mmCIF file of C-alpha atoms in Angstrom:
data_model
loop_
_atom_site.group_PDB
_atom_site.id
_atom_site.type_symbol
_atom_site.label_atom_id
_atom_site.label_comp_id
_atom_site.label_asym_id
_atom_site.label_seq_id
_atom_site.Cartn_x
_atom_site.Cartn_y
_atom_site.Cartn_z
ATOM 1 C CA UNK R 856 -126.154 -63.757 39.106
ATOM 2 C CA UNK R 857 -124.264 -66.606 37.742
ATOM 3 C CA UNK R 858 -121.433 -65.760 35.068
ATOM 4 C CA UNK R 859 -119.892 -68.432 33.085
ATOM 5 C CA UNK R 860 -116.745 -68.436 32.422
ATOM 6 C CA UNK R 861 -114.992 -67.045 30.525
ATOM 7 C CA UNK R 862 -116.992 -64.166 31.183
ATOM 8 C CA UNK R 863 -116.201 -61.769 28.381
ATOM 9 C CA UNK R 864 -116.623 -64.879 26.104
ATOM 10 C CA UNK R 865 -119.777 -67.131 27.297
ATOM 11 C CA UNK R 866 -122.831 -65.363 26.430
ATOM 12 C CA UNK R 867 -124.962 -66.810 29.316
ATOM 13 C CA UNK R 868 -126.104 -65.367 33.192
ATOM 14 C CA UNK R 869 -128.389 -67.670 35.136
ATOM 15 C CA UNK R 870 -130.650 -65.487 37.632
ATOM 16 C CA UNK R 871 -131.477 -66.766 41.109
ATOM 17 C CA UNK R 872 -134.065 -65.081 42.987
ATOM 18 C CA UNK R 873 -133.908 -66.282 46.839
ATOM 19 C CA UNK R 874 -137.039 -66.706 48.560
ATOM 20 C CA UNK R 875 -136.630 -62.552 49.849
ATOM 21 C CA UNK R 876 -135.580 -61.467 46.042
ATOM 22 C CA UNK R 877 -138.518 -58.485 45.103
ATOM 23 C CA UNK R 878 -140.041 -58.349 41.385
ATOM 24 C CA UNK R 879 -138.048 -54.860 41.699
ATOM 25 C CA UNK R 880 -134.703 -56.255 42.702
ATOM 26 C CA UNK R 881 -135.011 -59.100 39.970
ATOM 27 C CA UNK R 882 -135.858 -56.898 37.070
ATOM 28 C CA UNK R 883 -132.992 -54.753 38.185
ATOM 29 C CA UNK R 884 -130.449 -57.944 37.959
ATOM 30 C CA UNK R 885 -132.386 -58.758 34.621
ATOM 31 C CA UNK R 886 -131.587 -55.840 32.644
ATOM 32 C CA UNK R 887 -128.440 -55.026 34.337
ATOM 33 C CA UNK R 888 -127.279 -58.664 33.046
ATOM 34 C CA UNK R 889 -128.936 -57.873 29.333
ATOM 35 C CA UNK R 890 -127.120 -54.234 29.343
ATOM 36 C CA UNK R 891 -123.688 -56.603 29.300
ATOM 37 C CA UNK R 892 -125.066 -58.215 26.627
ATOM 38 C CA UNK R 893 -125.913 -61.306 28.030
ATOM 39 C CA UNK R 894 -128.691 -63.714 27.466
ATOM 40 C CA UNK R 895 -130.075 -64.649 30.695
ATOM 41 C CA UNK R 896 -132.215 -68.042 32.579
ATOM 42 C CA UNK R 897 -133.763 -68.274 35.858
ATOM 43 C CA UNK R 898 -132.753 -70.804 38.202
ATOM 44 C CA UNK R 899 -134.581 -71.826 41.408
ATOM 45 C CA UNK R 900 -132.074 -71.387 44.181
ATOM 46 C CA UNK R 901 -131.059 -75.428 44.534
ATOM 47 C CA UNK R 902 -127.986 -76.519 44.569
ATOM 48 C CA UNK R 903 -125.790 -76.078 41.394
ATOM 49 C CA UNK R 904 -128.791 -73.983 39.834
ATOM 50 C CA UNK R 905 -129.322 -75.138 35.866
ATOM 51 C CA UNK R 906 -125.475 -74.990 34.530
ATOM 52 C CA UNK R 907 -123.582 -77.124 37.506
ATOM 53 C CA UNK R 908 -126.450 -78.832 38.104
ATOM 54 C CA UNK R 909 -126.904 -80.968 34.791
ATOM 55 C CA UNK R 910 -122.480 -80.157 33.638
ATOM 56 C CA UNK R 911 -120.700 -81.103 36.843
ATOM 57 C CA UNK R 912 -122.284 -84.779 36.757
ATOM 58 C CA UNK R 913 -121.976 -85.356 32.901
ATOM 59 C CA UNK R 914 -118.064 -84.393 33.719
ATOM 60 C CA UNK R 915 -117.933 -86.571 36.967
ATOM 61 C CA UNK R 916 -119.427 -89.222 34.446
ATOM 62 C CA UNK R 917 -116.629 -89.307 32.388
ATOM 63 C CA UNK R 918 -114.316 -89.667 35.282
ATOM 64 C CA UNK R 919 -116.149 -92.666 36.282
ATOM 65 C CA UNK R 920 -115.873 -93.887 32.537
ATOM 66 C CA UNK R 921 -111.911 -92.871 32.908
ATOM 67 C CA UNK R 922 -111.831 -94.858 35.845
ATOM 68 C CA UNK R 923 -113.306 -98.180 34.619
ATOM 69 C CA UNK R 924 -111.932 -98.404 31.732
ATOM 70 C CA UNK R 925 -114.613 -97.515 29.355
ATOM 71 C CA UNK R 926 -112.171 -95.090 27.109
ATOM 72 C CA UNK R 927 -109.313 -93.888 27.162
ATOM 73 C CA UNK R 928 -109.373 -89.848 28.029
ATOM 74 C CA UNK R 929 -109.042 -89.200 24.304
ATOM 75 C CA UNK R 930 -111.670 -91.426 23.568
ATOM 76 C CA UNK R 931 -114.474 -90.342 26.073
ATOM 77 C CA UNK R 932 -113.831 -86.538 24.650
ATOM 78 C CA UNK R 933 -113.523 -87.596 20.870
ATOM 79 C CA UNK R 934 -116.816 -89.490 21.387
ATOM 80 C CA UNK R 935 -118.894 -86.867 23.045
ATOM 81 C CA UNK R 936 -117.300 -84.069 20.639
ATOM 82 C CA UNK R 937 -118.181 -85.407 17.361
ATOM 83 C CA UNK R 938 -121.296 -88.369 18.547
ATOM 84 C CA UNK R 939 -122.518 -85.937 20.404
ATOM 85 C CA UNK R 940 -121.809 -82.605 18.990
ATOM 86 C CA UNK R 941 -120.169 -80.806 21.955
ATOM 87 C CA UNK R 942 -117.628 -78.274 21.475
ATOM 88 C CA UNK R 943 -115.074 -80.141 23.532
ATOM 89 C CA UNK R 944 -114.618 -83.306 25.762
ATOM 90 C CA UNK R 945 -116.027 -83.479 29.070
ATOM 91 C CA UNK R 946 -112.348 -84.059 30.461
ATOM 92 C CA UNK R 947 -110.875 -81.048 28.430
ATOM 93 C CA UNK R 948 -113.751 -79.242 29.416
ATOM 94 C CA UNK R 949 -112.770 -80.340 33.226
ATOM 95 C CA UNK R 950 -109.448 -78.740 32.574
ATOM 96 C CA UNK R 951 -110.508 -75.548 31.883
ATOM 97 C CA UNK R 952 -112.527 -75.316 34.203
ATOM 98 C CA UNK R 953 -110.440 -76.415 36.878
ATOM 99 C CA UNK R 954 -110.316 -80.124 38.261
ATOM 100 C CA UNK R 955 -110.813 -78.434 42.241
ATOM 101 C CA UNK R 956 -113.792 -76.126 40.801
ATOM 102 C CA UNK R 957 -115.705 -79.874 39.354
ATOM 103 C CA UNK R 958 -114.674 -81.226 42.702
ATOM 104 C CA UNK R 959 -116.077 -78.256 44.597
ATOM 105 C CA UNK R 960 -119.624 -78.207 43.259
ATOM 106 C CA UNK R 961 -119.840 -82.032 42.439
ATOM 107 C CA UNK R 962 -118.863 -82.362 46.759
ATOM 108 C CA UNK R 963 -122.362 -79.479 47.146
ATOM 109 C CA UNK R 964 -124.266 -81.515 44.899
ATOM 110 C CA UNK R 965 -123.718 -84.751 46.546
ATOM 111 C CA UNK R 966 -124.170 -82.996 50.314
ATOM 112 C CA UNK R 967 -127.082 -81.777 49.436
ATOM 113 C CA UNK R 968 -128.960 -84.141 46.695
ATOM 114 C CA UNK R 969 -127.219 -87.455 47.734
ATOM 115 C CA UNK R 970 -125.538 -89.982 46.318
ATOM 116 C CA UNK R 971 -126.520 -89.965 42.957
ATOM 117 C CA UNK R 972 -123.908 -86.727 42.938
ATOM 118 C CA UNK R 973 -120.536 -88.527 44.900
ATOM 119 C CA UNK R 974 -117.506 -86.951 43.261
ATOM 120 C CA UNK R 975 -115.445 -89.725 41.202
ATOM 121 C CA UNK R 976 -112.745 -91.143 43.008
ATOM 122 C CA UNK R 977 -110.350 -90.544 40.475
ATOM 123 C CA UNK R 978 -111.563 -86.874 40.436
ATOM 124 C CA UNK R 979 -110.908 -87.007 44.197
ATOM 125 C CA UNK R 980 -107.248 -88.211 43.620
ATOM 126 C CA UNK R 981 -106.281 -85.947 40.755
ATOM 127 C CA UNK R 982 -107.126 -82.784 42.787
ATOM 128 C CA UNK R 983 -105.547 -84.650 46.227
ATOM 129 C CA UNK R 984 -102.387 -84.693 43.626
ATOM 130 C CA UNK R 985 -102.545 -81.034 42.584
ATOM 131 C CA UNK R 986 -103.463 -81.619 38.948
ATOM 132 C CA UNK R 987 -106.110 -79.136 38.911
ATOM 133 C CA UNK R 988 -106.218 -78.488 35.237
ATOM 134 C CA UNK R 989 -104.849 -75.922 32.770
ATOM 135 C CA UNK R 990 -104.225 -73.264 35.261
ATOM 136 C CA UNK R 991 -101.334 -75.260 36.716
ATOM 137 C CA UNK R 992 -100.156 -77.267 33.497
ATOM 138 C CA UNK R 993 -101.468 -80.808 34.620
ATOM 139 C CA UNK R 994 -104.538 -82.523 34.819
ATOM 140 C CA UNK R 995 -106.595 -85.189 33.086
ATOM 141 C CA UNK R 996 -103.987 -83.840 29.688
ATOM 142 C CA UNK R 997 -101.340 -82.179 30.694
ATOM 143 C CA UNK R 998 -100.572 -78.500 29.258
#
């Protein structure tokens, strides 16, 4: 099972059967995860599953964007916010979730998938410089 967090707020559980996982011991998970109230998707086991797979590059994106020069922070989250309808910026949404977290899964996806997934260098360097996001006051915005 794969909670999103927050947990008591985000309404969605990903389900990833491993090549051994029974019928019996996935319909367990299944309606143990619907009996929290949560709406559920199944995931082949790959690397990042559905959620990190497709969110952790669209957030190392924006880095990349930062980066280069493409926008300014506010700019790359006001533009994908209201052009694109997303509740919040990719680089707020980095925040919350925790610069080393993006760093952590983005580093799995690129060991494992290649280069298409190498972590941003400036991602790299903010976490290197302890701005890991809301949880410690500082990171792309500073809290």
């Amino acid at each position: 099972m794969h909670f999103m967090n927050p947990v008591p707020v985000m309404k969605l559980v990903e389900i990833i059967p491993g090549l051994a996982t029974s019928d019996t011991t996935f319909n367990i998970t299944l309606s143990l995860a619907q009996a929290m109230g949560k709406t559920t998707t199944k995931s082949q086991d790959y690397a990042g599953f559905i959620a990190n797979r497709i969110l952790c590059p669209y957030i190392n994106e924006a880095f990349i964007a930062l980066q280069e020069g493409v926008g300014t922070k506010e700019d790359i989250d006001t533009t994908l916010k209201l052009g694109c309808n997303m509740p919040m910026g990719p680089l707020t949404l980095a925040d919350f979730i925790g610069l080393d977290t993006v760093l952590a899964i983005m580093k799995v996806l690129h060991n494992e998938l290649g280069d298409k997934y190498k972590p941003s260098p400036l991602l790299v360097r903010y976490v290197e410089s302890g701005w890991l996001g809301k949880k410690v006051g500082r990171g792309v915005f500073t809290y």
